[in-house]
Amino acid sequence: MQSFNHESHGGRVVFGNGSLETLPEILDSLGIARALLITTPEQAELGHRIDRVLGKRSAGVLAKAVMHVPVEVAREAVRAMRESGADACIAAGGGSTIGLAKAIALEADLPIVALPTTYAGSEMTPLYGLTEAGVKKTGKDWGVLPRCVVYDPQLTLTLPVKLSVTSGINAIAHAVEGLYAHDGSPVYSLMAEEGIRALASALPRLYASPSDVEARGDALYGAWLCGTVLGNVQMGVHHKICHTLGGTFNLPHAEVHTVVLPYALGYNAAHAAYALERTERAIGATDAIAGLRGLIDSLDAPRSLREIGMPRDGIDRAADLIVEKAYPNPRPIERHAIRALLERAYEGADPL
Ligand code: NAD
């Protein structure tokens, strides 16, 4: 057994179909009097549904969340929060919505209750991002970790299949990187393996039948585990590549993760035997990289950076940015190898 240092931070997690209806008791248990409800414009109706569940304890719906948390939107939300007199915010949505709630929590020092409706995992992390003048800055503050996360699989039934699939692979990527993280622990490895297993089993079922609530529940359970791993151990080259490509070329978050995952694992393969073995066991394959690629293909998900809008002449700039600063990764970060990885991922070629 290797030495390890395990640390856990966590709020309460309530999981189950219909758990949205228990929000009033959850607010009671947290000592919250009134909450401002945050959604995207597309999910405003969900905000109004929560507003009806909370009655007088709702301070209204702010349906203003957008991708990457522009600083102007965050300032407006903080203002709305102060004017409403609410003592908490409820974020119902994916990473963009929870990201806006984190920006409010950071500024106004108020608790968040999150109802995740994708598999991205932001609800389980202390990581936040804010975009100013086109540049996204990220930070870490345990104060923005939601005090309670309510996972209601019913709320994911409306998530379009295409986004369900890529969001699920996004979650698997957190767990795969968690398996080779330098600061991992046996507990996070258990969570990672179980999270990958749950998602690899659920995604083909929900792809075949998007209204399969059992499959939706299994996927959300996997997302919780993978998000917990993301929030507690340091990510490596996969997340660095995705963050760089997403930010520089404005590529869709979950799709970038889906395309890059087999290539990033291929990059680290000779240095991550344990992660490969655990991933193989979780997905029931004899080869982790081919197995993940097969899963992605079977779900009709994108397999090349070209098809999701990356410009070919951006490869060199991306390689420069990815190697610019040091970060932990099992294999040293070498520019020529990163460039070759990007070239193969651009074409959708063999990950190795
Ligand atoms: P998203 O939150 O941007 O949602 C994408 C779209 O899907 C939105 O229009 C949203 O309203 C809609 N949607 C979400 N759930 C739905 C549902 N159940 N039914 C119908 N429509 C639904 O997508 P995402 O992938 O969850 O989040 C991506 C963002 O989150 C990125 O900016 C990423 O950087 C950030 N993120 C942050 C962390 C973190 O730890 N801070 C973790 C993961 C992602």
CSV table of C-alpha atoms and ligand atoms in Angstrom, one decimal:
chain,number,residue,atom,x,y,z
A,1,MET,CA,0.0,0.0,0.0
A,2,GLN,CA,1.4,3.4,-1.0
A,3,SER,CA,1.5,6.3,1.5
A,4,PHE,CA,-1.4,8.8,1.1
A,5,ASN,CA,-2.9,11.9,2.6
A,6,HIS,CA,-6.7,11.9,2.5
A,7,GLU,CA,-8.7,15.0,3.1
A,8,SER,CA,-12.4,15.4,2.7
A,9,HIS,CA,-14.6,18.5,2.6
A,10,GLY,CA,-18.2,18.1,2.0
A,11,GLY,CA,-21.7,19.3,2.4
A,12,ARG,CA,-24.9,17.3,2.6
A,13,VAL,CA,-26.0,15.3,-0.4
A,14,VAL,CA,-29.7,14.4,-0.9
A,15,PHE,CA,-30.3,11.9,-3.8
A,16,GLY,CA,-33.5,10.6,-5.2
A,17,ASN,CA,-36.4,11.0,-7.6
A,18,GLY,CA,-38.7,13.8,-6.4
A,19,SER,CA,-36.1,15.2,-3.9
A,20,LEU,CA,-36.7,18.7,-5.4
A,21,GLU,CA,-39.9,18.6,-3.3
A,22,THR,CA,-37.9,18.3,-0.1
A,23,LEU,CA,-36.3,21.7,-0.6
A,24,PRO,CA,-38.3,23.5,2.2
A,25,GLU,CA,-37.1,21.0,4.8
A,26,ILE,CA,-33.6,21.2,3.5
A,27,LEU,CA,-33.7,25.0,3.9
A,28,ASP,CA,-35.0,24.5,7.4
A,29,SER,CA,-32.1,22.2,8.2
A,30,LEU,CA,-29.6,24.7,7.0
A,31,GLY,CA,-31.2,27.7,8.8
A,32,ILE,CA,-32.0,29.4,5.4
A,33,ALA,CA,-35.0,31.8,5.5
A,34,ARG,CA,-35.3,32.9,1.8
A,35,ALA,CA,-33.3,31.9,-1.3
A,36,LEU,CA,-32.8,33.5,-4.7
A,37,LEU,CA,-33.2,31.0,-7.5
A,38,ILE,CA,-30.5,30.9,-10.2
A,39,THR,CA,-31.0,29.3,-13.7
A,40,THR,CA,-30.1,29.9,-17.3
A,41,PRO,CA,-32.7,31.6,-19.5
A,42,GLU,CA,-33.3,28.2,-21.1
A,43,GLN,CA,-34.1,26.7,-17.7
A,44,ALA,CA,-36.2,29.5,-16.4
A,45,GLU,CA,-39.2,27.2,-16.2
A,46,LEU,CA,-37.4,25.0,-13.7
A,47,GLY,CA,-36.7,28.1,-11.6
A,48,HIS,CA,-40.5,28.9,-11.6
A,49,ARG,CA,-41.2,25.4,-10.6
A,50,ILE,CA,-38.9,25.7,-7.6
A,51,ASP,CA,-40.4,29.1,-6.8
A,52,ARG,CA,-43.8,27.4,-6.5
A,53,VAL,CA,-42.3,24.7,-4.2
A,54,LEU,CA,-40.8,27.4,-1.9
A,55,GLY,CA,-43.7,29.8,-1.9
A,56,LYS,CA,-42.8,32.8,0.4
A,57,ARG,CA,-39.3,31.4,0.9
A,58,SER,CA,-38.4,32.2,-2.7
A,59,ALA,CA,-36.8,35.5,-3.3
A,60,GLY,CA,-37.5,35.2,-7.0
A,61,VAL,CA,-35.9,33.7,-10.1
A,62,LEU,CA,-32.8,35.2,-11.7
A,63,ALA,CA,-32.6,33.4,-15.1
A,64,LYS,CA,-29.4,35.0,-16.2
A,65,ALA,CA,-26.7,32.3,-16.0
A,66,VAL,CA,-24.6,31.9,-19.2
A,67,MET,CA,-21.5,29.9,-20.1
A,68,HIS,CA,-18.1,31.0,-18.4
A,69,VAL,CA,-19.6,33.4,-15.9
A,70,PRO,CA,-18.9,36.9,-17.4
A,71,VAL,CA,-18.0,39.3,-14.7
A,72,GLU,CA,-20.8,41.7,-15.7
A,73,VAL,CA,-23.4,39.0,-15.2
A,74,ALA,CA,-21.8,38.1,-11.8
A,75,ARG,CA,-22.0,41.7,-10.7
A,76,GLU,CA,-25.6,42.0,-11.7
A,77,ALA,CA,-26.4,38.8,-9.8
A,78,VAL,CA,-24.6,40.0,-6.6
A,79,ARG,CA,-26.7,43.2,-6.8
A,80,ALA,CA,-29.9,41.2,-7.3
A,81,MET,CA,-29.0,39.0,-4.4
A,82,ARG,CA,-28.4,42.0,-2.1
A,83,GLU,CA,-31.6,43.8,-3.2
A,84,SER,CA,-33.7,40.6,-2.7
A,85,GLY,CA,-32.6,40.3,1.0
A,86,ALA,CA,-32.2,36.5,0.5
A,87,ASP,CA,-29.8,34.7,2.7
A,88,ALA,CA,-28.8,31.9,0.3
A,89,CYS,CA,-29.0,31.1,-3.4
A,90,ILE,CA,-30.3,27.9,-5.1
A,91,ALA,CA,-28.6,27.0,-8.3
A,92,ALA,CA,-30.6,24.7,-10.6
A,93,GLY,CA,-28.8,23.7,-13.7
A,94,GLY,CA,-25.4,22.7,-15.1
A,95,GLY,CA,-21.9,24.0,-14.5
A,96,SER,CA,-22.7,27.5,-15.9
A,97,THR,CA,-25.6,28.0,-13.4
A,98,ILE,CA,-23.6,26.6,-10.5
A,99,GLY,CA,-20.7,28.8,-11.6
A,100,LEU,CA,-22.8,31.9,-11.3
A,101,ALA,CA,-24.0,30.9,-7.8
A,102,LYS,CA,-20.3,30.4,-6.8
A,103,ALA,CA,-19.5,33.9,-8.0
A,104,ILE,CA,-22.3,35.3,-5.8
A,105,ALA,CA,-21.2,33.2,-2.9
A,106,LEU,CA,-17.6,34.4,-3.2
A,107,GLU,CA,-18.7,38.1,-3.2
A,108,ALA,CA,-21.7,38.0,-0.8
A,109,ASP,CA,-20.5,35.1,1.5
A,110,LEU,CA,-23.8,33.3,1.4
A,111,PRO,CA,-24.5,29.5,1.1
A,112,ILE,CA,-25.5,27.7,-2.0
A,113,VAL,CA,-27.9,24.9,-2.4
A,114,ALA,CA,-27.3,23.2,-5.8
A,115,LEU,CA,-29.7,21.1,-7.9
A,116,PRO,CA,-27.4,19.8,-10.7
A,117,THR,CA,-29.1,19.0,-14.1
A,118,THR,CA,-26.0,17.9,-16.0
A,119,TYR,CA,-23.1,15.5,-15.1
A,120,ALA,CA,-20.4,18.2,-15.2
A,121,GLY,CA,-19.7,18.0,-11.4
A,122,SER,CA,-19.2,21.7,-10.4
A,123,GLU,CA,-21.5,21.2,-7.5
A,124,MET,CA,-18.9,19.1,-5.7
A,125,THR,CA,-15.9,21.4,-6.2
A,126,PRO,CA,-14.4,24.5,-4.6
A,127,LEU,CA,-13.4,25.7,-8.1
A,128,TYR,CA,-14.8,28.8,-9.6
A,129,GLY,CA,-14.3,30.8,-12.8
A,130,LEU,CA,-14.9,34.4,-13.9
A,131,THR,CA,-14.5,35.8,-17.4
A,132,GLU,CA,-13.4,39.4,-17.8
A,133,ALA,CA,-12.5,40.9,-21.2
A,134,GLY,CA,-12.5,37.5,-22.8
A,135,VAL,CA,-10.1,35.9,-20.3
A,136,LYS,CA,-11.4,33.3,-17.9
A,137,LYS,CA,-9.7,33.2,-14.5
A,138,THR,CA,-10.2,30.3,-12.2
A,139,GLY,CA,-9.7,30.0,-8.4
A,140,LYS,CA,-10.3,27.7,-5.5
A,141,ASP,CA,-12.2,28.6,-2.3
A,142,TRP,CA,-13.9,26.1,-0.1
A,143,GLY,CA,-16.4,28.8,0.8
A,144,VAL,CA,-18.1,28.3,-2.6
A,145,LEU,CA,-18.8,24.6,-2.2
A,146,PRO,CA,-22.5,24.1,-2.0
A,147,ARG,CA,-23.8,23.4,1.5
A,148,CYS,CA,-26.3,20.9,0.2
A,149,VAL,CA,-26.5,19.2,-3.2
A,150,VAL,CA,-29.9,17.9,-4.2
A,151,TYR,CA,-29.6,15.3,-7.0
A,152,ASP,CA,-33.1,14.7,-8.5
A,153,PRO,CA,-32.8,12.4,-11.6
A,154,GLN,CA,-36.2,13.6,-12.8
A,155,LEU,CA,-34.6,17.0,-13.5
A,156,THR,CA,-32.2,15.4,-16.0
A,157,LEU,CA,-34.9,13.9,-18.2
A,158,THR,CA,-35.0,17.1,-20.3
A,159,LEU,CA,-31.2,17.1,-20.9
A,160,PRO,CA,-30.8,16.5,-24.6
A,161,VAL,CA,-29.3,13.1,-25.5
A,162,LYS,CA,-26.3,14.6,-27.2
A,163,LEU,CA,-25.4,16.7,-24.2
A,164,SER,CA,-26.2,13.9,-21.8
A,165,VAL,CA,-23.7,11.7,-23.5
A,166,THR,CA,-20.9,14.3,-23.7
A,167,SER,CA,-21.6,15.5,-20.2
A,168,GLY,CA,-21.3,11.9,-19.0
A,169,ILE,CA,-17.9,11.4,-20.7
A,170,ASN,CA,-16.9,14.8,-19.1
A,171,ALA,CA,-17.6,13.2,-15.7
A,172,ILE,CA,-15.7,10.0,-16.6
A,173,ALA,CA,-12.7,12.2,-17.5
A,174,HIS,CA,-12.6,13.7,-13.9
A,175,ALA,CA,-12.4,10.1,-12.5
A,176,VAL,CA,-9.8,8.9,-15.0
A,177,GLU,CA,-7.5,11.8,-14.1
A,178,GLY,CA,-8.3,11.2,-10.4
A,179,LEU,CA,-7.0,7.7,-10.7
A,180,TYR,CA,-3.5,8.9,-11.5
A,181,ALA,CA,-3.5,12.2,-9.5
A,182,HIS,CA,-0.4,12.7,-7.4
A,183,ASP,CA,-2.5,13.6,-4.4
A,184,GLY,CA,-5.1,10.8,-4.8
A,185,SER,CA,-6.1,8.4,-2.1
A,186,PRO,CA,-7.6,4.9,-1.9
A,187,VAL,CA,-11.0,6.5,-1.1
A,188,TYR,CA,-11.0,8.8,-4.1
A,189,SER,CA,-9.9,5.8,-6.3
A,190,LEU,CA,-12.9,3.8,-5.1
A,191,MET,CA,-15.1,6.7,-6.0
A,192,ALA,CA,-13.5,7.2,-9.3
A,193,GLU,CA,-13.8,3.5,-10.3
A,194,GLU,CA,-17.4,3.3,-9.2
A,195,GLY,CA,-18.2,6.6,-10.9
A,196,ILE,CA,-16.8,5.4,-14.2
A,197,ARG,CA,-18.6,2.1,-13.8
A,198,ALA,CA,-22.0,3.7,-13.1
A,199,LEU,CA,-21.7,6.1,-16.1
A,200,ALA,CA,-20.3,3.5,-18.5
A,201,SER,CA,-23.3,1.4,-17.7
A,202,ALA,CA,-25.9,4.2,-17.7
A,203,LEU,CA,-24.9,6.2,-20.8
A,204,PRO,CA,-25.7,3.4,-23.4
A,205,ARG,CA,-29.1,2.9,-21.7
A,206,LEU,CA,-30.0,6.5,-21.7
A,207,TYR,CA,-28.8,6.9,-25.2
A,208,ALA,CA,-31.2,4.2,-26.3
A,209,SER,CA,-34.0,5.4,-24.1
A,210,PRO,CA,-33.6,9.1,-22.9
A,211,SER,CA,-36.6,8.8,-20.6
A,212,ASP,CA,-35.2,5.8,-18.7
A,213,VAL,CA,-35.3,7.2,-15.1
A,214,GLU,CA,-33.2,4.3,-13.8
A,215,ALA,CA,-30.5,5.0,-16.3
A,216,ARG,CA,-30.8,8.7,-15.5
A,217,GLY,CA,-30.4,8.0,-11.8
A,218,ASP,CA,-27.3,5.8,-12.4
A,219,ALA,CA,-25.7,8.5,-14.5
A,220,LEU,CA,-26.3,11.2,-11.9
A,221,TYR,CA,-25.0,8.9,-9.2
A,222,GLY,CA,-21.8,8.4,-11.3
A,223,ALA,CA,-21.6,12.2,-11.8
A,224,TRP,CA,-21.7,12.8,-8.1
A,225,LEU,CA,-18.8,10.4,-7.5
A,226,CYS,CA,-16.8,11.8,-10.4
A,227,GLY,CA,-17.5,15.4,-9.3
A,228,THR,CA,-16.3,14.5,-5.8
A,229,VAL,CA,-13.0,13.3,-7.2
A,230,LEU,CA,-12.7,16.5,-9.4
A,231,GLY,CA,-13.2,18.6,-6.3
A,232,ASN,CA,-10.6,16.8,-4.1
A,233,VAL,CA,-7.6,15.9,-6.2
A,234,GLN,CA,-5.5,17.8,-8.7
A,235,MET,CA,-6.3,17.2,-12.4
A,236,GLY,CA,-3.6,16.7,-15.0
A,237,VAL,CA,-3.0,17.1,-18.7
A,238,HIS,CA,-6.5,16.2,-19.8
A,239,HIS,CA,-8.1,19.1,-17.9
A,240,LYS,CA,-5.3,21.4,-18.9
A,241,ILE,CA,-5.8,20.6,-22.6
A,242,CYS,CA,-9.6,21.0,-22.3
A,243,HIS,CA,-9.4,24.2,-20.4
A,244,THR,CA,-7.0,25.7,-22.9
A,245,LEU,CA,-9.0,24.6,-26.0
A,246,GLY,CA,-12.3,25.6,-24.5
A,247,GLY,CA,-11.1,29.1,-23.5
A,248,THR,CA,-9.0,29.9,-26.5
A,249,PHE,CA,-11.3,28.7,-29.3
A,250,ASN,CA,-14.6,28.9,-27.4
A,251,LEU,CA,-15.3,25.1,-28.0
A,252,PRO,CA,-18.3,23.5,-26.2
A,253,HIS,CA,-17.1,22.3,-22.7
A,254,ALA,CA,-18.5,18.7,-22.6
A,255,GLU,CA,-17.6,17.9,-26.2
A,256,VAL,CA,-14.0,19.0,-25.8
A,257,HIS,CA,-13.7,16.6,-22.8
A,258,THR,CA,-15.3,13.8,-24.9
A,259,VAL,CA,-12.9,14.2,-27.8
A,260,VAL,CA,-9.7,14.6,-25.7
A,261,LEU,CA,-10.2,11.9,-23.1
A,262,PRO,CA,-8.8,8.9,-25.1
A,263,TYR,CA,-5.8,11.0,-26.3
A,264,ALA,CA,-4.9,12.3,-22.9
A,265,LEU,CA,-5.1,8.8,-21.5
A,266,GLY,CA,-2.9,7.6,-24.4
A,267,TYR,CA,-0.4,10.4,-23.6
A,268,ASN,CA,-0.1,9.1,-20.0
A,269,ALA,CA,-0.5,5.4,-20.7
A,270,ALA,CA,3.1,4.3,-20.1
A,271,HIS,CA,3.0,6.1,-16.7
A,272,ALA,CA,-0.4,5.3,-15.4
A,273,ALA,CA,-0.7,1.5,-15.2
A,274,TYR,CA,-3.0,1.6,-12.1
A,275,ALA,CA,-5.4,4.1,-13.7
A,276,LEU,CA,-5.6,2.0,-16.9
A,277,GLU,CA,-6.3,-1.2,-14.9
A,278,ARG,CA,-9.0,0.5,-12.8
A,279,THR,CA,-10.6,2.0,-15.8
A,280,GLU,CA,-10.6,-1.3,-17.7
A,281,ARG,CA,-12.3,-3.0,-14.7
A,282,ALA,CA,-14.9,-0.2,-14.5
A,283,ILE,CA,-15.8,-0.3,-18.2
A,284,GLY,CA,-15.4,-4.1,-18.6
A,285,ALA,CA,-12.7,-3.8,-21.3
A,286,THR,CA,-9.3,-5.3,-21.8
A,287,ASP,CA,-7.9,-2.0,-23.1
A,288,ALA,CA,-8.9,1.2,-21.3
A,289,ILE,CA,-8.2,3.5,-24.3
A,290,ALA,CA,-9.8,1.4,-26.9
A,291,GLY,CA,-12.7,0.7,-24.5
A,292,LEU,CA,-13.3,4.4,-23.9
A,293,ARG,CA,-13.1,5.1,-27.6
A,294,GLY,CA,-15.5,2.3,-28.3
A,295,LEU,CA,-17.9,3.7,-25.7
A,296,ILE,CA,-17.7,7.2,-27.2
A,297,ASP,CA,-18.3,5.9,-30.7
A,298,SER,CA,-21.2,3.7,-29.6
A,299,LEU,CA,-22.9,6.9,-28.3
A,300,ASP,CA,-22.4,8.7,-31.5
A,301,ALA,CA,-20.4,11.4,-29.8
A,302,PRO,CA,-17.8,13.6,-31.5
A,303,ARG,CA,-14.3,12.0,-32.0
A,304,SER,CA,-12.3,14.9,-33.5
A,305,LEU,CA,-11.5,18.5,-32.6
A,306,ARG,CA,-12.1,19.3,-36.2
A,307,GLU,CA,-15.8,18.4,-36.0
A,308,ILE,CA,-16.4,20.5,-32.9
A,309,GLY,CA,-15.0,23.7,-34.4
A,310,MET,CA,-11.3,23.9,-33.5
A,311,PRO,CA,-9.3,25.7,-36.2
A,312,ARG,CA,-6.4,23.7,-37.6
A,313,ASP,CA,-4.1,26.7,-37.4
A,314,GLY,CA,-4.7,26.9,-33.7
A,315,ILE,CA,-2.8,23.7,-32.9
A,316,ASP,CA,0.6,25.4,-32.4
A,317,ARG,CA,-0.9,28.2,-30.2
A,318,ALA,CA,-2.7,25.6,-28.1
A,319,ALA,CA,0.5,23.5,-27.7
A,320,ASP,CA,2.3,26.6,-26.5
A,321,LEU,CA,-0.3,27.5,-23.9
A,322,ILE,CA,-0.6,23.9,-22.6
A,323,VAL,CA,3.1,23.7,-21.9
A,324,GLU,CA,3.5,27.3,-20.6
A,325,LYS,CA,3.1,26.6,-16.9
A,326,ALA,CA,4.0,23.5,-14.9
A,327,TYR,CA,1.3,21.3,-13.4
A,328,PRO,CA,1.3,17.8,-12.0
A,329,ASN,CA,0.9,14.9,-14.5
A,330,PRO,CA,2.3,11.3,-14.4
A,331,ARG,CA,4.2,11.9,-17.7
A,332,PRO,CA,6.3,15.0,-18.1
A,333,ILE,CA,4.7,17.6,-20.3
A,334,GLU,CA,6.7,17.8,-23.6
A,335,ARG,CA,5.7,20.2,-26.3
A,336,HIS,CA,6.4,18.0,-29.3
A,337,ALA,CA,4.3,15.2,-27.8
A,338,ILE,CA,1.5,17.5,-26.8
A,339,ARG,CA,1.5,18.9,-30.4
A,340,ALA,CA,1.4,15.4,-31.8
A,341,LEU,CA,-1.5,14.6,-29.4
A,342,LEU,CA,-3.4,17.7,-30.6
A,343,GLU,CA,-2.7,16.8,-34.3
A,344,ARG,CA,-4.2,13.3,-33.8
A,345,ALA,CA,-7.1,14.6,-31.8
A,346,TYR,CA,-7.8,17.2,-34.5
A,347,GLU,CA,-8.1,14.4,-37.1
A,348,GLY,CA,-9.8,11.9,-34.8
A,349,ALA,CA,-6.9,9.5,-35.5
A,350,ASP,CA,-5.8,6.6,-33.3
A,351,PRO,CA,-5.2,7.9,-29.8
A,352,LEU,CA,-1.8,6.1,-29.6
B,1,NAD,P1,-24.1,24.2,-19.0
B,1,NAD,O1,-24.4,24.5,-17.6
B,1,NAD,O2,-23.4,25.3,-19.8
B,1,NAD,O3,-25.5,23.9,-19.7
B,1,NAD,C1,-25.5,23.8,-21.1
B,1,NAD,C2,-27.0,24.1,-21.6
B,1,NAD,O4,-27.8,23.0,-21.2
B,1,NAD,C3,-27.6,25.3,-20.9
B,1,NAD,O5,-28.3,26.0,-21.9
B,1,NAD,C4,-28.5,24.7,-19.8
B,1,NAD,O6,-29.5,25.6,-19.5
B,1,NAD,C5,-28.9,23.4,-20.5
B,1,NAD,N1,-29.3,22.4,-19.6
B,1,NAD,C6,-28.6,22.0,-18.5
B,1,NAD,N2,-29.3,21.0,-17.9
B,1,NAD,C7,-30.4,20.8,-18.6
B,1,NAD,C8,-31.5,19.9,-18.4
B,1,NAD,N3,-31.6,19.0,-17.5
B,1,NAD,N4,-32.5,20.0,-19.3
B,1,NAD,C9,-32.5,20.9,-20.4
B,1,NAD,N5,-31.5,21.7,-20.5
B,1,NAD,C10,-30.4,21.7,-19.7
B,1,NAD,O7,-23.2,22.9,-19.2
B,1,NAD,P2,-22.2,22.1,-18.3
B,1,NAD,O8,-21.5,21.2,-19.2
B,1,NAD,O9,-22.9,21.5,-17.1
B,1,NAD,O10,-21.3,23.2,-17.7
B,1,NAD,C11,-20.2,23.8,-18.4
B,1,NAD,C12,-19.6,24.9,-17.6
B,1,NAD,O11,-19.4,24.6,-16.3
B,1,NAD,C13,-18.3,25.3,-18.2
B,1,NAD,O12,-18.1,26.8,-18.2
B,1,NAD,C14,-17.3,24.7,-17.3
B,1,NAD,O13,-16.0,25.4,-17.2
B,1,NAD,C15,-18.0,24.8,-15.9
B,1,NAD,N6,-17.6,23.7,-15.0
B,1,NAD,C16,-17.0,24.1,-13.8
B,1,NAD,C17,-16.7,23.1,-12.9
B,1,NAD,C18,-16.1,23.5,-11.6
B,1,NAD,O14,-15.7,22.7,-10.8
B,1,NAD,N7,-16.0,24.8,-11.3
B,1,NAD,C19,-16.9,21.8,-13.2
B,1,NAD,C20,-17.4,21.4,-14.4
B,1,NAD,C21,-17.8,22.4,-15.3
